[in-house]
Short mmCIF file of C-alpha atoms in Angstrom, two decimals:
data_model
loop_
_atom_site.label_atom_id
_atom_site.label_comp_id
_atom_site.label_asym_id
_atom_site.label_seq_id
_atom_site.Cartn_x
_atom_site.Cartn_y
_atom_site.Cartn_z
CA UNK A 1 5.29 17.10 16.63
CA UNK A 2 8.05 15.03 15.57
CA UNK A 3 8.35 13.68 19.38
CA UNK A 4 4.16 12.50 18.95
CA UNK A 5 5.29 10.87 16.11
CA UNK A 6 7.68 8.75 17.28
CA UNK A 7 6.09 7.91 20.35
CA UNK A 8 3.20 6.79 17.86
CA UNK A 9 5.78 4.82 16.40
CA UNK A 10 6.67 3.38 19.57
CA UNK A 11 3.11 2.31 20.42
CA UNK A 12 2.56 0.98 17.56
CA UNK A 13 5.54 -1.30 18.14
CA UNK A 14 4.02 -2.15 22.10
CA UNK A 15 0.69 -3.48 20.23
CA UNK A 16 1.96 -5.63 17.51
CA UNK A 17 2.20 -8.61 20.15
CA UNK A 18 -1.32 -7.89 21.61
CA UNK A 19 -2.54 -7.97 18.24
CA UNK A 20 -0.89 -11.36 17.37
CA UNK A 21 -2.08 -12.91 21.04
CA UNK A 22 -5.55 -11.38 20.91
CA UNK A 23 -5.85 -12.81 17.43
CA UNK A 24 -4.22 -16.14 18.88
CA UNK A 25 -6.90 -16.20 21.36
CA UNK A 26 -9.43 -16.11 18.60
CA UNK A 27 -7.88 -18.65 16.67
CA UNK A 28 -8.71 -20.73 19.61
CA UNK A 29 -11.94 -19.52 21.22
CA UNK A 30 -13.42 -20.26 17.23
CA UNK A 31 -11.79 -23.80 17.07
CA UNK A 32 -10.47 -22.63 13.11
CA UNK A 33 -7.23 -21.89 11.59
CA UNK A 34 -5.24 -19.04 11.39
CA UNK A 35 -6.58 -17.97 8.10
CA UNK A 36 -10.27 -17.53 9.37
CA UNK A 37 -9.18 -16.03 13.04
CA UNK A 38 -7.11 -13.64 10.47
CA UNK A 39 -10.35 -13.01 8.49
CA UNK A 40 -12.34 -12.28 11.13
CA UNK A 41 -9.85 -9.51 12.56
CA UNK A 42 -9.81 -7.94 9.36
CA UNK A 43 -13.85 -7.83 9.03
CA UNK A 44 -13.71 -6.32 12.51
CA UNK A 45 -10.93 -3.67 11.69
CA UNK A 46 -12.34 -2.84 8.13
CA UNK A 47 -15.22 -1.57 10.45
CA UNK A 48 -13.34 0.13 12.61
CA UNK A 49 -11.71 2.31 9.65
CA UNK A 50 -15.30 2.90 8.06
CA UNK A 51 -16.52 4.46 11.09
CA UNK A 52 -12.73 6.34 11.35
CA UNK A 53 -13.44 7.53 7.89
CA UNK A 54 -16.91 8.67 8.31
CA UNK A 55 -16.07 10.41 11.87
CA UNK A 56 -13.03 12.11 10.13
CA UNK A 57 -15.08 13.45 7.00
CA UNK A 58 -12.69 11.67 4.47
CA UNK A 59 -13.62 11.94 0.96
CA UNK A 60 -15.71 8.26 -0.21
CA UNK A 61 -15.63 9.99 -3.66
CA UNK A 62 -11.82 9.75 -4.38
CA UNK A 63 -12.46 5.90 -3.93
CA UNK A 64 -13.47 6.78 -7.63
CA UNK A 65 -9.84 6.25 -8.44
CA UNK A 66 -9.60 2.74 -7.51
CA UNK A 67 -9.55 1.60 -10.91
CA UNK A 68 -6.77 3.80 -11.86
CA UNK A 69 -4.21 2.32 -9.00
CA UNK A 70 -0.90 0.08 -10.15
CA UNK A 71 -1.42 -3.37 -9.69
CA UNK A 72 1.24 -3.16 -6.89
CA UNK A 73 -0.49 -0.78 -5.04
CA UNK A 74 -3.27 -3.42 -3.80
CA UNK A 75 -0.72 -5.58 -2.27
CA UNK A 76 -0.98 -3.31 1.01
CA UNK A 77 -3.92 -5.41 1.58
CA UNK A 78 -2.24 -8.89 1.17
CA UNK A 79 0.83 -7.69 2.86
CA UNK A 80 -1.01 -6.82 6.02
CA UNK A 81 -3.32 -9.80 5.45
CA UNK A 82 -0.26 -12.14 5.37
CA UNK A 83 1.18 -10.12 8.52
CA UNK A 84 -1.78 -10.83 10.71
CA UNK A 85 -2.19 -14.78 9.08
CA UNK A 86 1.31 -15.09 9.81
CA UNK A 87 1.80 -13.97 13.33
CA UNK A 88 -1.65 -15.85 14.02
CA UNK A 89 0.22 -18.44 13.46
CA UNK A 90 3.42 -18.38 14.15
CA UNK A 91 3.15 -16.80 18.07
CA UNK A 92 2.06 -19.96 19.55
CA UNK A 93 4.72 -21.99 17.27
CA UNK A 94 7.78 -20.14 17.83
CA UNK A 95 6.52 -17.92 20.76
CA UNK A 96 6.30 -14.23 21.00
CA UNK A 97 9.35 -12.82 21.56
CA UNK A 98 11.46 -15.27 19.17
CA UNK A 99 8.32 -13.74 16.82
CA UNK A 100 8.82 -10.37 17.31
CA UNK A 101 12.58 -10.04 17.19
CA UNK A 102 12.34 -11.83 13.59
CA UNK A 103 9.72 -9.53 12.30
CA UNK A 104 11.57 -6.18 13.59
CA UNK A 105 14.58 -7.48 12.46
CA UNK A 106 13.53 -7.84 8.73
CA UNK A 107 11.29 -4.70 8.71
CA UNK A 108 15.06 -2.82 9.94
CA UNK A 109 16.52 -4.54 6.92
CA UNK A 110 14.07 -3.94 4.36
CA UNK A 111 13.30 -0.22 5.57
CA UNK A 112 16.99 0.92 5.50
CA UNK A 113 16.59 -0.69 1.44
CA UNK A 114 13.54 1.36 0.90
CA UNK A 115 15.01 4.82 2.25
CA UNK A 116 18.56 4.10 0.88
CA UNK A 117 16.91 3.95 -2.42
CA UNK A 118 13.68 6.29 -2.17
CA UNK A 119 11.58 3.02 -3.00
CA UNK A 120 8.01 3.29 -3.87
CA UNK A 121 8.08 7.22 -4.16
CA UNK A 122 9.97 7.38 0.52
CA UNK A 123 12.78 9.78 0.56
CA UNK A 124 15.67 9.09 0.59
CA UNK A 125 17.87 8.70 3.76
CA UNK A 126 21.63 8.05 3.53
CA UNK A 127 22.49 4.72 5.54
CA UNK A 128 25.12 6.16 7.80
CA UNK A 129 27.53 3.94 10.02
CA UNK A 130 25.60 4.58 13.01
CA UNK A 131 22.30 3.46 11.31
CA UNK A 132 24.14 0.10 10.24
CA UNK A 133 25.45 -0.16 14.10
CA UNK A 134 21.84 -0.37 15.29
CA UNK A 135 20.78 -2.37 12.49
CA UNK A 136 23.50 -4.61 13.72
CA UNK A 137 22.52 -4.17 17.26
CA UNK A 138 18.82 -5.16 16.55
CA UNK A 139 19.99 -8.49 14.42
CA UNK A 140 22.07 -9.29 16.78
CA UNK A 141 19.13 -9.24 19.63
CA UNK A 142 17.30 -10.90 17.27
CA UNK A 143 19.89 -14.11 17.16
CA UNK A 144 20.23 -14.30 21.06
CA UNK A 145 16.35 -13.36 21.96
CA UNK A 146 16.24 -17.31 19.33
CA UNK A 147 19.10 -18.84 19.96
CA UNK A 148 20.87 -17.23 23.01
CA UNK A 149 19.38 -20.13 25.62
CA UNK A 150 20.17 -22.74 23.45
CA UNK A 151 24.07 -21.30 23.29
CA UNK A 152 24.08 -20.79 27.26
CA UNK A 153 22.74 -24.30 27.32
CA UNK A 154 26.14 -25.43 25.92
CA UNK A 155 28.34 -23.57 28.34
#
């Protein structure tokens, strides 16, 4: 089970930049801004988790809760918003894989934070030398996928 999970994981990771270049594509085919294009792909997957709801049988009524939530708790919502304006925008700027390596790079830093210190209810995971090697190992892709041609450029 564990293995499904992070192959999930995985996959999840392979369709982050078909998200951001299908949503590009939008961007363009409606002649708007990234902010609409990013509207419209949240309309479309709102939808999408309706009908995953209703074809799962998950409970509408516990929606009863809402007003009972922390304020922080909606800011799921205008994190992934702000994900999917942002890479809308950013993937034809900066390109895709200079994109990319950024975004996994801070989501390695800030998720070693949240499980060093059980944030927002995680466990907690030590951070271990070898977990700080391949943090290093990712930032350090991260630097030459952005600035590794420029540096060879110079040799």
């Amino acid at each position: 089970m564990v293995l499904l999970l992070l192959l999930m994981a995985f996959v999840i990771g392979l369709v982050i930049p078909l998200q951001s270049a299908v949503n590009n594509s939008l961007r363009q085919t409606l002649g708007s801004g990234s902010p609409l294009a990013a509207l419209v792909s949240f309309v479309v997957g709102t939808v999408a988790l309706a009908l995953t709801c209703m074809a799962t049988g998950q409970p509408f009524h516990t929606l009863a809760g809402l007003p009972r939530i922390a304020w922080w708790e909606w800011l799921g919502g205008v994190l992934g918003a702000f994900f999917v304006f942002g890479s809308t925008l950013l993937a034809p700027r900066i390109g895709m894989a200079a994109m990319i390596s950024l975004i996994v790079a801070g989501q390695v830093l800030s998720s070693m934070v949240f499980d060093r210190f059980g944030l927002l209810g995680l466990p907690v995971r030590d951070i271990t030398w070898i977990r700080v090697a391949g943090a290093t190992l990712l930032l350090l892709g991260a630097v030459l996928v952005n600035f590794g041609d420029r540096w060879l450029a110079k040799v």
